[in-house]
Short mmCIF file of C-alpha atoms in Angstrom, two decimals:
data_model
loop_
_atom_site.label_atom_id
_atom_site.label_comp_id
_atom_site.label_asym_id
_atom_site.label_seq_id
_atom_site.Cartn_x
_atom_site.Cartn_y
_atom_site.Cartn_z
CA UNK Z 1 94.03 83.96 128.15
CA UNK Z 2 91.53 82.49 130.61
CA UNK Z 3 88.37 80.77 129.39
CA UNK Z 4 85.07 79.74 130.93
CA UNK Z 5 84.05 76.69 128.87
CA UNK Z 6 86.31 74.12 127.27
CA UNK Z 7 85.26 71.78 124.49
CA UNK Z 8 87.00 69.25 122.22
CA UNK Z 9 84.77 68.38 119.24
CA UNK Z 10 85.28 64.94 117.72
CA UNK Z 11 84.03 65.76 114.21
CA UNK Z 12 84.34 68.62 111.75
CA UNK Z 13 80.58 69.13 111.90
CA UNK Z 14 80.65 69.45 115.70
CA UNK Z 15 83.43 72.05 115.51
CA UNK Z 16 81.53 74.06 112.91
CA UNK Z 17 78.34 73.91 114.99
CA UNK Z 18 80.17 75.24 118.05
CA UNK Z 19 81.46 78.18 116.04
CA UNK Z 20 78.04 78.91 114.55
CA UNK Z 21 76.42 78.90 117.99
CA UNK Z 22 79.13 81.10 119.48
CA UNK Z 23 78.83 83.53 116.58
CA UNK Z 24 75.06 83.80 116.94
CA UNK Z 25 75.52 84.57 120.65
CA UNK Z 26 78.46 86.95 120.04
CA UNK Z 27 80.72 84.80 122.18
CA UNK Z 28 84.47 84.72 121.59
CA UNK Z 29 86.21 81.39 120.91
CA UNK Z 30 89.89 80.69 121.53
CA UNK Z 31 91.45 77.80 119.62
CA UNK Z 32 93.93 75.45 121.24
CA UNK Z 33 96.14 72.80 119.71
CA UNK Z 34 99.05 71.44 121.74
CA UNK Z 35 99.14 74.62 123.86
CA UNK Z 36 102.79 75.34 123.04
CA UNK Z 37 102.23 78.90 121.73
CA UNK Z 38 99.22 80.12 123.70
CA UNK Z 39 101.11 83.19 124.93
CA UNK Z 40 101.98 84.42 121.43
CA UNK Z 41 100.21 87.47 120.09
CA UNK Z 42 98.40 90.27 121.88
CA UNK Z 43 96.99 89.71 125.38
CA UNK Z 44 93.22 89.50 125.01
CA UNK Z 45 90.06 89.41 127.04
CA UNK Z 46 89.00 86.01 128.37
CA UNK Z 47 87.23 83.97 125.72
CA UNK Z 48 83.86 82.43 126.51
CA UNK Z 49 84.88 79.14 124.91
CA UNK Z 50 88.18 77.32 124.44
CA UNK Z 51 87.90 74.96 121.49
CA UNK Z 52 90.56 72.25 121.52
CA UNK Z 53 91.55 70.15 118.52
CA UNK Z 54 92.74 67.34 120.81
CA UNK Z 55 90.09 64.92 119.53
CA UNK Z 56 90.77 65.76 115.88
CA UNK Z 57 94.00 63.79 115.90
CA UNK Z 58 93.79 61.29 113.06
CA UNK Z 59 96.15 60.83 110.13
CA UNK Z 60 93.36 60.46 107.59
CA UNK Z 61 95.54 59.43 104.66
CA UNK Z 62 99.18 58.71 103.91
CA UNK Z 63 99.67 58.27 100.20
CA UNK Z 64 103.28 57.15 100.19
CA UNK Z 65 103.41 56.67 96.41
CA UNK Z 66 102.28 60.26 95.81
CA UNK Z 67 104.29 61.71 98.70
CA UNK Z 68 101.19 63.29 100.22
CA UNK Z 69 99.17 62.99 103.42
CA UNK Z 70 95.99 64.35 105.00
CA UNK Z 71 96.20 65.19 108.70
CA UNK Z 72 93.56 66.41 111.11
CA UNK Z 73 94.59 69.60 112.85
CA UNK Z 74 95.18 68.03 116.26
CA UNK Z 75 97.77 65.51 115.08
CA UNK Z 76 101.06 66.12 116.92
CA UNK Z 77 103.80 66.67 114.36
CA UNK Z 78 106.11 64.22 116.13
CA UNK Z 79 103.57 61.40 115.69
CA UNK Z 80 103.01 62.19 112.03
CA UNK Z 81 106.76 62.16 111.41
CA UNK Z 82 107.03 58.71 112.98
CA UNK Z 83 104.40 57.39 110.60
CA UNK Z 84 106.01 59.00 107.56
CA UNK Z 85 109.47 57.76 108.55
CA UNK Z 86 108.28 54.15 108.28
CA UNK Z 87 107.92 54.82 104.55
CA UNK Z 88 111.24 56.68 104.33
CA UNK Z 89 109.48 60.05 104.15
CA UNK Z 90 109.03 63.21 106.19
CA UNK Z 91 107.04 66.38 106.34
CA UNK Z 92 109.85 68.90 105.94
CA UNK Z 93 108.86 71.03 108.92
CA UNK Z 94 111.03 71.17 112.04
CA UNK Z 95 109.88 73.96 114.37
CA UNK Z 96 110.44 73.67 118.11
CA UNK Z 97 107.77 71.28 119.38
CA UNK Z 98 107.41 72.53 122.95
CA UNK Z 99 106.95 70.55 126.16
CA UNK Z 100 106.44 66.84 125.53
CA UNK Z 101 106.66 67.56 121.77
CA UNK Z 102 103.02 68.63 121.90
CA UNK Z 103 102.91 71.00 118.90
CA UNK Z 104 100.21 70.03 116.41
CA UNK Z 105 100.04 70.47 112.66
CA UNK Z 106 97.10 72.86 113.01
CA UNK Z 107 98.90 75.11 115.45
CA UNK Z 108 102.08 75.08 113.39
CA UNK Z 109 100.17 76.15 110.27
CA UNK Z 110 98.13 78.78 112.14
CA UNK Z 111 101.25 80.45 113.54
CA UNK Z 112 103.43 79.91 110.46
CA UNK Z 113 106.08 78.37 112.69
CA UNK Z 114 109.18 76.77 111.20
CA UNK Z 115 112.75 75.68 111.88
CA UNK Z 116 116.06 75.28 110.02
CA UNK Z 117 114.52 73.20 107.21
CA UNK Z 118 112.78 76.34 106.00
CA UNK Z 119 116.01 77.18 104.15
CA UNK Z 120 115.33 74.52 101.52
CA UNK Z 121 111.68 73.56 101.87
CA UNK Z 122 109.97 76.81 102.80
CA UNK Z 123 107.41 77.72 105.45
CA UNK Z 124 104.32 75.65 106.38
CA UNK Z 125 102.30 77.44 103.70
CA UNK Z 126 104.71 76.13 101.06
CA UNK Z 127 104.10 72.50 102.03
CA UNK Z 128 100.30 72.62 102.23
CA UNK Z 129 98.40 71.43 99.16
CA UNK Z 130 94.93 71.96 100.58
CA UNK Z 131 93.06 72.81 103.74
CA UNK Z 132 89.71 72.19 105.42
CA UNK Z 133 88.49 74.95 107.74
CA UNK Z 134 85.44 75.83 109.81
CA UNK Z 135 84.22 79.42 109.60
CA UNK Z 136 82.32 81.32 112.25
CA UNK Z 137 79.00 80.99 110.41
CA UNK Z 138 79.23 77.20 110.63
CA UNK Z 139 80.49 76.70 107.07
CA UNK Z 140 83.02 73.93 106.43
CA UNK Z 141 85.18 75.13 103.54
CA UNK Z 142 87.74 73.18 101.53
CA UNK Z 143 90.34 74.30 99.05
CA UNK Z 144 93.25 72.77 97.19
CA UNK Z 145 93.70 69.06 96.62
CA UNK Z 146 95.67 65.97 97.55
CA UNK Z 147 97.70 66.10 94.33
CA UNK Z 148 100.92 68.08 94.08
CA UNK Z 149 100.32 69.22 90.49
CA UNK Z 150 96.84 70.57 91.21
CA UNK Z 151 97.09 73.92 92.99
CA UNK Z 152 93.47 75.04 92.65
CA UNK Z 153 92.36 76.92 95.76
CA UNK Z 154 95.86 76.96 97.26
CA UNK Z 155 95.53 80.61 98.28
CA UNK Z 156 93.05 79.76 101.05
CA UNK Z 157 95.66 77.57 102.72
CA UNK Z 158 98.17 80.39 102.42
CA UNK Z 159 95.66 82.84 103.85
CA UNK Z 160 95.10 80.75 106.97
CA UNK Z 161 98.82 80.11 107.43
CA UNK Z 162 100.15 82.57 109.96
CA UNK Z 163 96.72 84.13 110.63
CA UNK Z 164 96.75 82.85 114.24
CA UNK Z 165 93.27 81.39 113.94
CA UNK Z 166 91.65 84.79 113.46
CA UNK Z 167 89.92 83.80 110.20
CA UNK Z 168 88.57 80.42 111.29
CA UNK Z 169 89.55 77.03 112.63
CA UNK Z 170 91.88 74.77 110.65
CA UNK Z 171 90.32 71.29 110.72
CA UNK Z 172 92.67 69.36 108.42
CA UNK Z 173 95.56 69.92 106.05
CA UNK Z 174 96.73 68.13 102.91
CA UNK Z 175 100.52 68.19 102.82
CA UNK Z 176 103.31 67.22 100.47
CA UNK Z 177 106.07 64.96 101.78
CA UNK Z 178 109.73 64.54 100.90
CA UNK Z 179 112.16 61.62 101.08
CA UNK Z 180 113.87 61.19 104.42
CA UNK Z 181 117.63 61.49 103.81
CA UNK Z 182 119.60 58.49 105.09
CA UNK Z 183 122.35 60.67 106.59
CA UNK Z 184 123.72 64.19 106.70
CA UNK Z 185 126.89 66.13 107.40
CA UNK Z 186 127.09 69.60 108.88
CA UNK Z 187 129.98 71.95 108.12
CA UNK Z 188 130.58 74.78 110.56
CA UNK Z 189 132.95 77.64 111.19
CA UNK Z 190 133.14 80.58 113.60
CA UNK Z 191 134.24 84.20 113.73
CA UNK Z 192 134.01 87.23 115.98
CA UNK Z 193 133.46 89.58 113.02
CA UNK Z 194 129.77 90.24 112.14
CA UNK Z 195 130.68 91.47 108.66
CA UNK Z 196 132.75 88.38 107.91
CA UNK Z 197 129.96 86.11 109.14
CA UNK Z 198 127.44 87.91 106.96
CA UNK Z 199 129.68 87.71 103.89
CA UNK Z 200 130.21 83.99 104.47
CA UNK Z 201 126.46 83.42 104.82
CA UNK Z 202 125.74 85.23 101.57
CA UNK Z 203 128.49 83.29 99.76
CA UNK Z 204 127.33 79.90 101.03
CA UNK Z 205 123.73 80.72 100.13
CA UNK Z 206 124.87 81.19 96.52
CA UNK Z 207 127.06 78.07 96.43
CA UNK Z 208 125.71 75.09 94.40
CA UNK Z 209 125.84 72.69 97.36
CA UNK Z 210 122.09 72.10 97.98
CA UNK Z 211 122.10 72.66 101.73
CA UNK Z 212 118.90 71.64 103.45
CA UNK Z 213 119.68 74.13 106.23
CA UNK Z 214 121.99 77.14 106.50
CA UNK Z 215 121.88 78.70 109.94
CA UNK Z 216 123.67 81.33 111.94
CA UNK Z 217 124.28 81.54 115.68
CA UNK Z 218 125.71 84.39 117.78
CA UNK Z 219 126.49 84.73 121.48
CA UNK Z 220 128.82 86.85 123.57
CA UNK Z 221 130.82 88.37 120.72
CA UNK Z 222 131.27 85.21 118.70
CA UNK Z 223 129.20 83.59 115.98
CA UNK Z 224 129.04 80.55 113.79
CA UNK Z 225 127.66 79.40 110.47
CA UNK Z 226 126.19 75.90 110.11
CA UNK Z 227 125.53 74.29 106.74
CA UNK Z 228 123.77 70.91 106.61
CA UNK Z 229 124.36 68.63 103.61
CA UNK Z 230 121.94 65.69 103.32
CA UNK Z 231 121.82 62.67 101.04
CA UNK Z 232 124.16 60.10 99.57
CA UNK Z 233 127.06 62.46 98.89
CA UNK Z 234 126.72 64.36 102.16
CA UNK Z 235 130.34 63.84 103.20
CA UNK Z 236 131.77 65.04 99.88
CA UNK Z 237 129.58 68.14 99.90
CA UNK Z 238 130.42 68.72 103.55
CA UNK Z 239 134.10 68.78 102.67
CA UNK Z 240 133.46 71.29 99.91
CA UNK Z 241 131.54 73.45 102.37
CA UNK Z 242 134.36 73.35 104.93
CA UNK Z 243 136.87 74.42 102.28
CA UNK Z 244 134.65 77.32 101.32
CA UNK Z 245 134.22 78.35 104.96
CA UNK Z 246 137.99 78.41 105.38
CA UNK Z 247 138.46 80.42 102.19
CA UNK Z 248 135.92 82.94 103.49
CA UNK Z 249 138.01 83.54 106.61
CA UNK Z 250 136.10 81.59 109.26
CA UNK Z 251 138.14 79.71 111.86
CA UNK Z 252 137.79 76.47 113.81
CA UNK Z 253 136.21 75.04 110.67
CA UNK Z 254 135.02 71.47 111.07
CA UNK Z 255 132.41 69.00 109.89
CA UNK Z 256 130.45 66.31 111.65
CA UNK Z 257 128.05 63.52 110.75
CA UNK Z 258 126.78 63.44 114.35
CA UNK Z 259 124.99 66.72 113.87
CA UNK Z 260 121.61 66.20 115.52
CA UNK Z 261 122.56 68.07 118.68
CA UNK Z 262 123.72 71.12 116.72
CA UNK Z 263 120.34 71.52 115.06
CA UNK Z 264 118.45 70.75 118.27
CA UNK Z 265 120.24 73.74 119.82
CA UNK Z 266 119.35 75.95 116.86
CA UNK Z 267 115.67 75.12 117.25
CA UNK Z 268 115.83 75.53 121.02
CA UNK Z 269 117.15 79.07 120.53
CA UNK Z 270 113.79 80.05 119.05
CA UNK Z 271 112.09 79.67 122.44
CA UNK Z 272 112.62 80.83 126.01
CA UNK Z 273 110.92 79.82 129.24
CA UNK Z 274 111.74 82.92 131.26
CA UNK Z 275 113.19 85.55 128.89
CA UNK Z 276 111.91 87.19 125.72
CA UNK Z 277 112.34 86.04 122.12
CA UNK Z 278 112.14 88.59 119.31
CA UNK Z 279 111.85 87.43 115.70
CA UNK Z 280 113.49 89.84 113.25
CA UNK Z 281 112.98 89.82 109.48
CA UNK Z 282 115.73 91.57 107.56
CA UNK Z 283 117.63 91.39 104.26
CA UNK Z 284 120.25 88.63 104.41
CA UNK Z 285 122.88 91.26 103.65
CA UNK Z 286 121.73 93.15 106.75
CA UNK Z 287 122.64 90.32 109.11
CA UNK Z 288 125.74 92.14 110.43
CA UNK Z 289 123.63 95.05 111.70
CA UNK Z 290 121.29 92.62 113.45
CA UNK Z 291 124.24 90.83 115.05
CA UNK Z 292 125.62 94.12 116.37
CA UNK Z 293 122.20 95.07 117.75
CA UNK Z 294 121.92 91.65 119.39
CA UNK Z 295 125.33 92.12 121.00
CA UNK Z 296 124.44 95.59 122.28
CA UNK Z 297 121.24 94.22 123.83
CA UNK Z 298 123.18 91.32 125.41
CA UNK Z 299 121.15 88.80 123.48
CA UNK Z 300 121.70 85.38 121.94
CA UNK Z 301 120.77 84.84 118.28
CA UNK Z 302 119.91 81.92 116.04
CA UNK Z 303 118.45 82.20 112.57
CA UNK Z 304 118.14 81.33 108.93
CA UNK Z 305 121.23 82.91 107.39
CA UNK Z 306 120.02 82.99 103.77
CA UNK Z 307 116.42 83.95 104.51
CA UNK Z 308 116.91 86.95 106.77
CA UNK Z 309 114.97 85.55 109.73
CA UNK Z 310 116.65 85.80 113.14
CA UNK Z 311 115.50 84.97 116.66
CA UNK Z 312 117.04 86.88 119.55
CA UNK Z 313 116.65 85.73 123.15
CA UNK Z 314 117.26 88.45 125.71
CA UNK Z 315 116.12 89.90 129.01
CA UNK Z 316 112.73 91.64 128.71
CA UNK Z 317 114.02 95.09 129.69
CA UNK Z 318 116.27 95.16 126.60
CA UNK Z 319 113.55 94.34 124.05
CA UNK Z 320 112.67 97.97 123.27
CA UNK Z 321 116.35 98.81 122.73
CA UNK Z 322 116.76 95.90 120.32
CA UNK Z 323 113.65 96.81 118.32
CA UNK Z 324 114.83 100.41 117.94
CA UNK Z 325 118.31 99.30 116.88
CA UNK Z 326 117.12 97.02 114.06
CA UNK Z 327 114.44 99.36 112.68
CA UNK Z 328 113.12 99.45 110.00
CA UNK Z 329 113.49 95.66 109.98
CA UNK Z 330 110.29 93.99 111.10
CA UNK Z 331 110.13 92.55 114.62
CA UNK Z 332 107.67 90.32 116.46
CA UNK Z 333 107.87 89.47 120.14
CA UNK Z 334 107.10 85.77 120.50
CA UNK Z 335 107.85 84.37 123.95
CA UNK Z 336 107.74 87.03 126.67
CA UNK Z 337 106.81 87.44 130.32
CA UNK Z 338 103.23 88.60 130.89
CA UNK Z 339 104.24 92.11 131.95
CA UNK Z 340 106.14 92.77 128.72
CA UNK Z 341 103.25 91.53 126.62
CA UNK Z 342 100.89 93.83 128.52
CA UNK Z 343 103.13 96.88 128.13
CA UNK Z 344 104.16 96.64 124.46
CA UNK Z 345 102.62 95.53 121.17
CA UNK Z 346 104.24 92.24 120.12
CA UNK Z 347 103.59 93.05 116.46
CA UNK Z 348 105.13 95.53 114.09
CA UNK Z 349 101.69 96.43 112.80
CA UNK Z 350 101.41 97.60 109.19
CA UNK Z 351 99.75 100.94 108.66
CA UNK Z 352 97.43 102.46 106.07
CA UNK Z 353 96.20 100.30 103.18
CA UNK Z 354 97.95 97.12 104.37
CA UNK Z 355 96.25 97.11 107.76
CA UNK Z 356 92.93 98.12 106.20
CA UNK Z 357 93.20 95.15 103.83
CA UNK Z 358 93.89 92.76 106.71
CA UNK Z 359 90.87 94.06 108.57
CA UNK Z 360 88.67 93.65 105.52
CA UNK Z 361 89.80 90.02 105.18
CA UNK Z 362 88.95 89.45 108.83
CA UNK Z 363 85.53 91.01 108.32
CA UNK Z 364 84.92 88.79 105.28
CA UNK Z 365 85.79 85.50 106.97
CA UNK Z 366 84.74 86.26 110.56
CA UNK Z 367 82.30 89.20 110.57
CA UNK Z 368 81.15 88.41 114.12
CA UNK Z 369 84.74 88.54 115.44
CA UNK Z 370 84.27 85.12 117.02
CA UNK Z 371 87.64 83.53 116.21
CA UNK Z 372 90.60 84.48 118.44
CA UNK Z 373 89.55 88.16 118.54
CA UNK Z 374 92.25 90.72 119.35
CA UNK Z 375 95.13 88.29 119.09
CA UNK Z 376 96.62 89.32 115.76
CA UNK Z 377 98.19 92.40 114.17
CA UNK Z 378 96.34 95.64 114.86
CA UNK Z 379 94.08 93.94 117.39
CA UNK Z 380 92.42 91.81 114.69
#
């Protein structure tokens, strides 16, 4: 989306003042973090102002003893992780970070983006203890806390997570951290049978092995299941996982402690530079149907096996076929060439009361339709 004026406020007050002025003048504002997901959502009219969080890039607090931190929205996740790692900690988020690892914590929260660690630790909204936001009337609002046990106001953070900046600008987030495991082992097995792969995924999800990630991959008639075991007993649990994979009928079963590349490829499968990526949400037991639809559309799939979230990369002309084949499972087109985004709605928009509720929330937080207008579900 093209813009006329670009600005990068250095303080929360400056950001709020820009929004208040734009709202009074009925001027649209587009928010920008690292710029790694600017093409997501509906194509929209050019915004009068592009507001960048590039100057809001400070790690305000790192309370290692409490396993918490406070980050300004423009902090690149990769830099925050480096700081946390020095204390043997991490923010348990691992979405694809884009070119030059530019993705910021604000953009990740706003889009609800995640990676394989979502299996154990949840989505961004599950790791946020509190949030500071600027609303279109110039208000700076805060909710939540820095303390894990205090969840007062946590719903505001959840509300802004995945709202694509349409309710206001995330200025800072308070997050909970987890210990950084010293090592990990990944067990993996393959099959050409979608039903067998689905059954194995369901069985491993129920096994008492405390995987931090349980992913599926599928390409050209063949798929695999990857189970990552972290911590001190990672090798022992990896061996148990390989035995279970063999018992479930998977072949070429193996395990590796040099597993970084495997998970890098899983994350990379959630993005595409020149094709389309469709995110599908489905019951875990419905994975086999999604795999067959992916195969029919000549796509490549990666996903969270136990959570029912799959990402299919495919040529743009096959997107409509895929979406029809997996219905009524929900689909969202993420990466896509401009023509596809112009011709089809990237969202599976809810209808009736659900959409009316979403619009009422938008009207409550951004009555002037200043913040990222038209980008979200139903043209919100």
